[in-house]
Every structure is written in C-alpha cells, then in structure tokens.
Coordinates of N, CA and C in Angstrom, one line a residue:
X1 N -20.0 -22.0 -1.5 CA -18.7 -21.6 -1.9 C -17.6 -21.8 -0.8
X2 N -18.0 -21.4 0.4 CA -17.1 -21.5 1.6 C -16.8 -23.0 1.9
X3 N -17.9 -23.8 1.8 CA -17.7 -25.2 2.1 C -16.8 -25.9 1.1
X4 N -17.0 -25.6 -0.2 CA -16.1 -26.2 -1.3 C -14.7 -25.8 -1.1
X5 N -14.5 -24.5 -0.7 CA -13.1 -24.1 -0.5 C -12.4 -24.9 0.6
X6 N -13.2 -25.2 1.7 CA -12.7 -26.0 2.8 C -12.3 -27.4 2.3
X7 N -13.1 -28.0 1.4 CA -12.8 -29.3 0.9 C -11.6 -29.3 0.0
X8 N -11.4 -28.2 -0.8 CA -10.2 -28.1 -1.6 C -9.0 -28.0 -0.7
X9 N -9.1 -27.2 0.4 CA -7.9 -27.1 1.3 C -7.6 -28.4 2.0
X10 N -8.7 -29.2 2.4 CA -8.5 -30.5 2.9 C -7.8 -31.4 2.0
X11 N -8.2 -31.4 0.7 CA -7.6 -32.2 -0.3 C -6.1 -31.9 -0.5
X12 N -5.8 -30.6 -0.5 CA -4.4 -30.1 -0.7 C -3.6 -30.6 0.5
X13 N -4.1 -30.5 1.7 CA -3.4 -30.9 2.9 C -3.1 -32.5 2.9
X14 N -4.1 -33.2 2.5 CA -4.0 -34.7 2.4 C -2.9 -35.1 1.3
X15 N -2.9 -34.4 0.2 CA -1.9 -34.7 -0.8 C -0.5 -34.3 -0.3
X16 N -0.4 -33.2 0.4 CA 0.9 -32.8 0.9 C 1.4 -33.8 1.9
X17 N 0.5 -34.3 2.8 CA 0.9 -35.3 3.8 C 1.3 -36.6 3.1
X18 N 0.6 -37.0 2.1 CA 0.9 -38.2 1.4 C 2.3 -38.1 0.7
X19 N 2.5 -37.0 0.1 CA 3.9 -36.7 -0.5 C 5.0 -36.8 0.5
X20 N 4.7 -36.2 1.7 CA 5.7 -36.2 2.7 C 6.0 -37.6 3.3
X21 N 4.9 -38.4 3.3 CA 5.1 -39.8 3.8 C 5.9 -40.5 2.8
X22 N 5.8 -40.3 1.5 CA 6.6 -40.9 0.5 C 8.1 -40.7 0.7
X23 N 8.5 -39.5 1.2 CA 9.9 -39.2 1.4 C 10.3 -39.4 2.9
X24 N 9.4 -40.0 3.7 CA 9.7 -40.3 5.1 C 9.6 -39.1 6.0
X25 N 8.8 -38.1 5.8 CA 8.7 -36.9 6.6 C 7.3 -36.9 7.2
X26 N 7.2 -36.6 8.5 CA 6.0 -36.6 9.2 C 5.2 -35.3 9.0
X27 N 5.8 -34.2 9.0 CA 5.1 -32.9 8.9 C 6.0 -31.9 8.1
X28 N 5.3 -31.0 7.4 CA 6.0 -30.0 6.6 C 6.6 -29.0 7.5
X29 N 8.0 -28.9 7.4 CA 8.7 -27.9 8.2 C 8.9 -26.7 7.3
X30 N 8.9 -25.5 7.9 CA 9.1 -24.3 7.1 C 10.5 -24.3 6.5
X31 N 10.6 -23.6 5.4 CA 11.9 -23.4 4.9 C 12.7 -22.5 5.8
X32 N 14.0 -23.0 6.1 CA 14.8 -22.3 7.1 C 15.4 -21.0 6.4
X33 N 15.3 -19.9 7.1 CA 15.8 -18.7 6.6 C 17.2 -18.3 7.2
X34 N 17.5 -18.9 8.3 CA 18.8 -18.7 8.9 C 19.4 -20.0 9.3
X35 N 20.8 -20.2 9.1 CA 21.4 -21.5 9.4 C 21.5 -21.6 10.9
X36 N 21.4 -22.8 11.4 CA 21.7 -23.1 12.8 C 22.8 -24.1 12.8
X37 N 23.3 -24.5 14.0 CA 24.4 -25.4 14.0 C 24.0 -26.8 13.5
X38 N 22.7 -27.2 13.5 CA 22.4 -28.6 13.1 C 21.3 -28.6 12.1
X39 N 20.8 -27.5 11.7 CA 19.7 -27.5 10.7 C 20.2 -27.0 9.3
X40 N 19.8 -27.6 8.2 CA 20.2 -27.1 6.9 C 19.4 -25.8 6.6
X41 N 20.1 -24.9 5.9 CA 19.4 -23.7 5.3 C 18.9 -24.1 3.9
X42 N 17.7 -23.9 3.6 CA 17.1 -24.1 2.3 C 16.5 -22.7 1.9
X43 N 17.1 -22.1 0.8 CA 16.7 -20.8 0.4 C 16.3 -20.8 -1.0
X44 N 15.0 -20.5 -1.3 CA 14.5 -20.4 -2.6 C 14.1 -18.9 -3.0
X45 N 14.8 -18.0 -2.3 CA 14.5 -16.6 -2.6 C 14.8 -16.1 -4.0
X46 N 15.8 -16.8 -4.6 CA 16.2 -16.5 -6.0 C 15.7 -17.6 -7.0
X47 N 14.6 -18.1 -6.7 CA 14.0 -19.2 -7.6 C 14.1 -18.8 -9.0
X48 N 14.5 -19.7 -9.9 CA 14.6 -21.1 -9.9 C 16.0 -21.6 -9.4
X49 N 16.7 -20.8 -8.6 CA 17.9 -21.2 -7.9 C 17.6 -21.6 -6.5
X50 N 17.8 -22.9 -6.2 CA 17.5 -23.4 -4.9 C 18.9 -23.6 -4.2
X51 N 19.1 -22.8 -3.1 CA 20.4 -22.9 -2.4 C 20.2 -23.6 -1.1
X52 N 21.1 -24.6 -0.9 CA 21.0 -25.4 0.3 C 22.4 -25.3 1.0
X53 N 22.4 -24.9 2.3 CA 23.7 -24.7 3.0 C 23.6 -25.8 4.1
X54 N 24.6 -26.6 4.1 CA 24.6 -27.7 5.1 C 25.3 -27.2 6.4
X55 N 24.9 -27.6 7.6 CA 25.5 -27.2 8.8 C 26.8 -27.9 9.1
X56 N 27.6 -27.3 10.1 CA 28.9 -27.9 10.4 C 28.7 -29.3 11.0
X57 N 27.7 -29.5 11.9 CA 27.4 -30.8 12.6 C 25.9 -31.0 12.5
X58 N 25.5 -32.0 11.8 CA 24.1 -32.3 11.6 C 23.4 -33.1 12.7
X59 N 24.2 -33.5 13.7 CA 23.6 -34.2 14.8 C 23.1 -35.6 14.5
X60 N 21.8 -35.9 14.9 CA 21.2 -37.2 14.6 C 20.9 -37.3 13.1
X61 N 21.5 -38.3 12.5 CA 21.4 -38.5 11.1 C 19.9 -38.6 10.6
X62 N 19.1 -39.4 11.3 CA 17.7 -39.6 10.9 C 16.9 -38.3 10.9
X63 N 17.1 -37.6 12.0 CA 16.4 -36.3 12.2 C 16.9 -35.3 11.1
X64 N 18.2 -35.3 10.8 CA 18.7 -34.4 9.8 C 18.1 -34.7 8.4
X65 N 18.1 -36.0 8.1 CA 17.6 -36.3 6.7 C 16.1 -36.0 6.6
X66 N 15.3 -36.2 7.7 CA 13.9 -35.8 7.7 C 13.7 -34.3 7.6
X67 N 14.5 -33.6 8.3 CA 14.5 -32.1 8.3 C 14.8 -31.6 6.9
X68 N 15.9 -32.1 6.3 CA 16.4 -31.7 5.0 C 15.3 -32.0 4.0
X69 N 14.8 -33.3 4.0 CA 13.7 -33.7 3.1 C 12.5 -32.8 3.2
X70 N 12.1 -32.5 4.4 CA 10.9 -31.7 4.5 C 11.1 -30.2 4.0
X71 N 12.3 -29.7 4.3 CA 12.6 -28.3 3.8 C 12.7 -28.3 2.3
X72 N 13.4 -29.3 1.7 CA 13.5 -29.3 0.2 C 12.1 -29.5 -0.4
X73 N 11.3 -30.4 0.2 CA 9.9 -30.6 -0.3 C 9.1 -29.4 -0.2
X74 N 9.2 -28.7 0.9 CA 8.4 -27.4 1.0 C 8.8 -26.4 0.0
X75 N 10.1 -26.2 -0.2 CA 10.6 -25.2 -1.2 C 10.2 -25.6 -2.6
X76 N 10.3 -26.8 -3.0 CA 10.0 -27.2 -4.3 C 8.5 -27.3 -4.5
X77 N 7.7 -27.8 -3.6 CA 6.3 -27.9 -3.7 C 5.6 -26.6 -3.9
X78 N 6.1 -25.6 -3.3 CA 5.4 -24.2 -3.5 C 5.5 -23.7 -4.9
X79 N 6.5 -24.3 -5.6 CA 6.8 -23.8 -7.0 C 6.5 -24.8 -8.0
X80 N 6.1 -26.0 -7.6 CA 5.9 -27.1 -8.6 C 4.8 -26.8 -9.6
X81 N 4.9 -27.2 -10.8 CA 5.9 -28.1 -11.4 C 7.0 -27.3 -12.1
X82 N 7.7 -26.4 -11.4 CA 8.7 -25.6 -12.0 C 10.0 -26.4 -12.1
X83 N 10.8 -26.0 -13.1 CA 12.2 -26.5 -13.2 C 13.1 -25.6 -12.5
X84 N 14.2 -26.2 -11.9 CA 15.1 -25.4 -11.1 C 16.5 -26.0 -11.1
X85 N 17.5 -25.2 -10.5 CA 18.8 -25.7 -10.3 C 19.2 -25.6 -8.9
X86 N 20.1 -26.4 -8.4 CA 20.5 -26.5 -7.0 C 21.9 -26.1 -6.8
X87 N 22.1 -25.3 -5.8 CA 23.5 -24.9 -5.4 C 23.6 -25.4 -3.9
X88 N 24.4 -26.5 -3.7 CA 24.5 -27.1 -2.4 C 25.9 -26.7 -1.9
X89 N 25.9 -26.0 -0.7 CA 27.1 -25.5 -0.1 C 27.4 -26.3 1.1
X90 N 28.5 -27.1 0.9 CA 28.9 -28.0 2.0 C 30.2 -27.6 2.6
X91 N 30.6 -26.3 2.4 CA 31.9 -25.9 2.9 C 32.0 -25.8 4.5
X92 N 30.9 -25.7 5.2 CA 30.9 -25.6 6.6 C 30.9 -26.9 7.3
X93 N 30.7 -28.0 6.6 CA 30.5 -29.3 7.1 C 31.8 -29.7 7.8
X94 N 31.8 -30.1 9.1 CA 32.9 -30.5 9.8 C 32.8 -32.0 10.2
X95 N 31.6 -32.4 10.5 CA 31.4 -33.8 10.9 C 31.0 -34.6 9.6
X96 N 31.7 -35.6 9.3 CA 31.5 -36.4 8.1 C 30.3 -37.3 8.4
X97 N 29.4 -37.5 7.4 CA 28.2 -38.4 7.6 C 28.7 -39.8 7.6
X98 N 28.0 -40.6 8.3 CA 28.3 -42.1 8.4 C 27.8 -42.7 7.0
X99 N 28.2 -43.9 6.8 CA 27.8 -44.6 5.6 C 26.3 -44.7 5.5
X100 N 25.7 -45.0 6.7 CA 24.2 -45.2 6.8 C 23.5 -43.8 6.5
X101 N 24.1 -42.8 7.0 CA 23.5 -41.4 6.7 C 23.6 -41.1 5.3
X102 N 24.8 -41.4 4.7 CA 25.0 -41.1 3.2 C 23.9 -41.8 2.4
X103 N 23.7 -43.1 2.8 CA 22.7 -43.9 2.0 C 21.3 -43.3 2.2
X104 N 20.9 -42.8 3.4 CA 19.6 -42.2 3.7 C 19.4 -40.9 2.9
X105 N 20.5 -40.1 2.8 CA 20.5 -38.9 2.1 C 20.2 -39.2 0.6
X106 N 21.0 -40.1 0.1 CA 20.8 -40.5 -1.3 C 19.4 -41.0 -1.6
X107 N 18.8 -41.8 -0.8 CA 17.5 -42.3 -0.9 C 16.4 -41.2 -0.9
X108 N 16.6 -40.3 0.1 CA 15.7 -39.1 0.2 C 15.7 -38.2 -1.0
X109 N 17.0 -38.0 -1.6 CA 17.1 -37.1 -2.8 C 16.4 -37.8 -4.0
X110 N 16.6 -39.1 -4.1 CA 15.9 -39.9 -5.2 C 14.4 -39.8 -5.1
X111 N 13.9 -39.9 -3.8 CA 12.4 -39.9 -3.6 C 11.9 -38.5 -4.0
X112 N 12.7 -37.4 -3.6 CA 12.2 -36.1 -4.0 C 12.3 -35.9 -5.5
X113 N 13.3 -36.4 -6.2 CA 13.4 -36.3 -7.6 C 12.3 -37.0 -8.3
X114 N 11.8 -38.1 -7.7 CA 10.7 -38.9 -8.3 C 9.4 -38.2 -8.0
X115 N 9.2 -37.5 -6.8 CA 8.0 -36.9 -6.5 C 7.8 -35.6 -7.3
X116 N 8.9 -34.9 -7.7 CA 8.8 -33.7 -8.5 C 9.7 -33.9 -9.6
X117 N 9.8 -32.9 -10.5 CA 10.8 -33.0 -11.6 C 12.2 -32.9 -11.0
X118 N 13.1 -33.7 -11.5 CA 14.5 -33.5 -11.0 C 15.0 -32.1 -11.4
X119 N 16.1 -31.7 -10.7 CA 16.6 -30.4 -11.1 C 17.3 -30.4 -12.4
X120 N 17.4 -29.2 -13.0 CA 18.1 -29.1 -14.3 C 19.6 -29.4 -14.1
X121 N 20.2 -29.0 -13.0 CA 21.6 -29.2 -12.7 C 21.8 -29.0 -11.2
X122 N 22.9 -29.6 -10.7 CA 23.2 -29.4 -9.3 C 24.7 -29.1 -9.2
X123 N 25.1 -28.0 -8.5 CA 26.4 -27.7 -8.2 C 26.7 -27.8 -6.7
X124 N 27.8 -28.5 -6.4 CA 28.1 -28.7 -5.0 C 29.4 -28.0 -4.7
X125 N 29.4 -27.2 -3.6 CA 30.6 -26.4 -3.3 C 31.2 -27.1 -2.0
X126 N 32.5 -27.5 -2.1 CA 33.1 -28.2 -1.1 C 34.5 -27.6 -0.8
X127 N 35.0 -28.0 0.4 CA 36.4 -27.7 0.7 C 37.0 -29.0 1.1
X128 N 38.1 -29.4 0.6 CA 38.8 -30.6 1.0 C 38.5 -31.8 0.2
X129 N 39.6 -32.6 0.0 CA 39.5 -33.8 -0.8 C 38.6 -34.9 -0.1
X130 N 38.6 -35.0 1.2 CA 37.8 -36.0 1.9 C 36.3 -35.7 1.6
X131 N 35.9 -34.4 1.7 CA 34.5 -34.1 1.5 C 34.1 -34.4 0.0
X132 N 35.0 -34.2 -0.9 CA 34.8 -34.5 -2.3 C 34.5 -36.0 -2.5
X133 N 35.3 -36.9 -1.8 CA 35.1 -38.3 -1.9 C 33.8 -38.7 -1.3
X134 N 33.4 -38.1 -0.2 CA 32.1 -38.4 0.5 C 31.0 -38.1 -0.4
X135 N 31.0 -36.9 -1.0 CA 29.9 -36.4 -1.9 C 29.9 -37.3 -3.1
X136 N 31.0 -37.7 -3.7 CA 31.0 -38.6 -4.8 C 30.4 -40.0 -4.4
X137 N 30.6 -40.4 -3.2 CA 29.9 -41.6 -2.7 C 28.4 -41.5 -2.6
X138 N 27.9 -40.3 -2.1 CA 26.5 -40.1 -2.1 C 25.9 -40.1 -3.5
X139 N 26.6 -39.4 -4.4 CA 26.2 -39.4 -5.8 C 26.1 -40.8 -6.4
X140 N 27.1 -41.6 -6.1 CA 27.2 -43.0 -6.6 C 26.0 -43.7 -6.0
X141 N 25.7 -43.6 -4.7 CA 24.6 -44.3 -4.1 C 23.3 -43.8 -4.7
X142 N 23.2 -42.5 -4.9 CA 22.0 -42.0 -5.5 C 21.7 -42.6 -6.9
X143 N 22.7 -42.7 -7.7 CA 22.6 -43.3 -9.0 C 21.8 -42.6 -10.0
X144 N 21.3 -41.4 -9.7 CA 20.5 -40.6 -10.6 C 21.3 -39.9 -11.6
X145 N 21.2 -40.2 -12.8 CA 22.0 -39.6 -13.9 C 21.1 -38.7 -14.8
X146 N 19.9 -38.3 -14.3 CA 19.0 -37.5 -15.1 C 19.4 -36.1 -15.2
X147 N 20.3 -35.6 -14.4 CA 20.8 -34.2 -14.5 C 22.3 -34.1 -14.2
X148 N 22.9 -33.1 -14.8 CA 24.4 -33.0 -14.5 C 24.6 -32.5 -13.1
X149 N 25.7 -33.0 -12.5 CA 26.2 -32.6 -11.2 C 27.7 -32.3 -11.3
X150 N 28.1 -31.2 -10.6 CA 29.5 -30.9 -10.7 C 29.9 -30.4 -9.3
X151 N 31.2 -30.6 -9.0 CA 31.8 -30.2 -7.7 C 32.7 -29.0 -8.0
X152 N 32.6 -28.0 -7.1 CA 33.4 -26.8 -7.2 C 34.0 -26.4 -5.8
X153 N 35.0 -25.6 -5.8 CA 35.6 -25.1 -4.5 C 35.1 -23.7 -4.2
X154 N 34.5 -23.0 -5.2 CA 34.0 -21.6 -4.9 C 32.5 -21.5 -5.3
X155 N 31.7 -20.8 -4.5 CA 30.3 -20.6 -4.9 C 30.2 -19.8 -6.2
X156 N 31.1 -18.9 -6.4 CA 31.0 -18.0 -7.6 C 31.2 -18.9 -8.9
X157 N 32.1 -19.8 -8.9 CA 32.3 -20.8 -10.0 C 31.1 -21.6 -10.2
X158 N 30.5 -22.1 -9.1 CA 29.4 -23.0 -9.1 C 28.2 -22.3 -9.7
X159 N 28.0 -21.0 -9.2 CA 26.8 -20.3 -9.7 C 27.0 -19.9 -11.2
X160 N 28.2 -19.6 -11.6 CA 28.4 -19.3 -13.0 C 28.0 -20.6 -13.9
X161 N 28.4 -21.7 -13.4 CA 28.1 -23.0 -14.1 C 26.6 -23.2 -14.1
X162 N 25.9 -23.0 -13.0 CA 24.5 -23.1 -12.9 C 23.8 -22.2 -13.9
X163 N 24.3 -20.9 -13.9 CA 23.6 -20.0 -14.9 C 23.7 -20.5 -16.3
X164 N 24.8 -21.0 -16.7 CA 25.0 -21.6 -18.0 C 24.0 -22.7 -18.2
X165 N 23.9 -23.7 -17.3 CA 23.0 -24.8 -17.4 C 21.6 -24.3 -17.5
X166 N 21.2 -23.3 -16.7 CA 19.9 -22.8 -16.6 C 19.5 -22.1 -18.0
X167 N 20.5 -21.3 -18.5 CA 20.3 -20.7 -19.8 C 20.0 -21.7 -20.9
X168 N 20.8 -22.8 -20.9 CA 20.6 -23.8 -21.9 C 19.3 -24.5 -21.8
X169 N 18.7 -24.5 -20.6 CA 17.4 -25.1 -20.3 C 16.2 -24.1 -20.5
X170 N 16.6 -22.9 -20.8 CA 15.5 -21.8 -21.0 C 15.1 -21.2 -19.7
X171 N 15.8 -21.3 -18.6 CA 15.5 -20.7 -17.3 C 16.2 -19.4 -17.2
X172 N 15.5 -18.5 -16.5 CA 16.2 -17.2 -16.3 C 16.5 -17.1 -14.8
X173 N 17.8 -17.2 -14.4 CA 18.2 -17.1 -13.0 C 18.5 -15.7 -12.7
X174 N 18.0 -15.2 -11.6 CA 18.3 -13.9 -11.1 C 19.8 -13.9 -10.7
X175 N 20.5 -12.8 -10.9 CA 21.9 -12.7 -10.5 C 21.9 -12.3 -9.0
X176 N 22.9 -12.8 -8.3 CA 23.0 -12.6 -6.8 C 23.8 -11.4 -6.6

C-alpha cells in the first residue's frame, strides 16, 4: 500500500510538471497571499472567485509571465475541474507592459484556458483610458471568445457583474 501511494504521488508530480511545461513554467510556485512590488497576487480564498491583483511594476516581463502562469496554474489545478470566474485588478499598474510582454501574457492565458476549463467570465478593474486600451490589446491578441470579459473602474461593479454571470452558470459565489 505504501509503495503504490508513492507511485501515485510520482505520477501526480509528473503530470503537474508536464502541465507546467505546456505553459512555459519550470516549477510550481505557491499562490501569493500578499502582494509585492513585482509579484502578482493570486487569491482563491473565495473560490470559485479567483482574484488576481497585478503589481505596480512587474519588472522582467518573462519572469513575470512565468510567475503569473505558475500561480494561476497552481490556484486552478488545486480545484480542477471546477468552473470559476476571474476578477483581475489592474488599478495599481504603473508601468505599461511592452508589446512583447502583452503577447506573452495573451499566449500564457490561452495555454491555461486550454489546459483547464476556461473561466465562466472575467472582470477587469482598471483606472485610466491608456490601461483600458492596453487590456483591450491583450484581449485582442488572446482572441479567446469562449467567455465574456468586461472592463470596470470599480471592484464592486466588477464583482456584482461576476456574481450575475456565476449565478447564470449555476455557481455559488461567496459574498466578500
């Protein structure tokens, strides 16, 4: 019994590593509980609401995309094959991503949506017209029309919209 449990654990680890390689991540990073200046916060405490808070300055684009991909993968993989909604808060972002970084983020999000079920809906909270245009560019590059996506200026409006989409999909979101 102990030996077969070890084999099952090895198999799970290999599958996780393989899934992480698919999205370009070398190791599973833990879900961040507190935001830092360059790391995204990924919070699944109110699952099926997945909250992502982007940092003011993400630093190296490649490292940021790998970190974000690993954290999103870890949060969703623990609950797979569950359906969920995403609240992405980009209000703190001060440094605009380069065109190359926007493309990498779009590719990573597509790979995650292919590896797991895509979200039921995604709400993005922004400040400023320039960030709105940048996010619309990432959305265009992503090209994924499998779920509704909407931009808001307040997290309360975004969460209310997500609650409605979740209710329509038969999900019960806890109130914050």
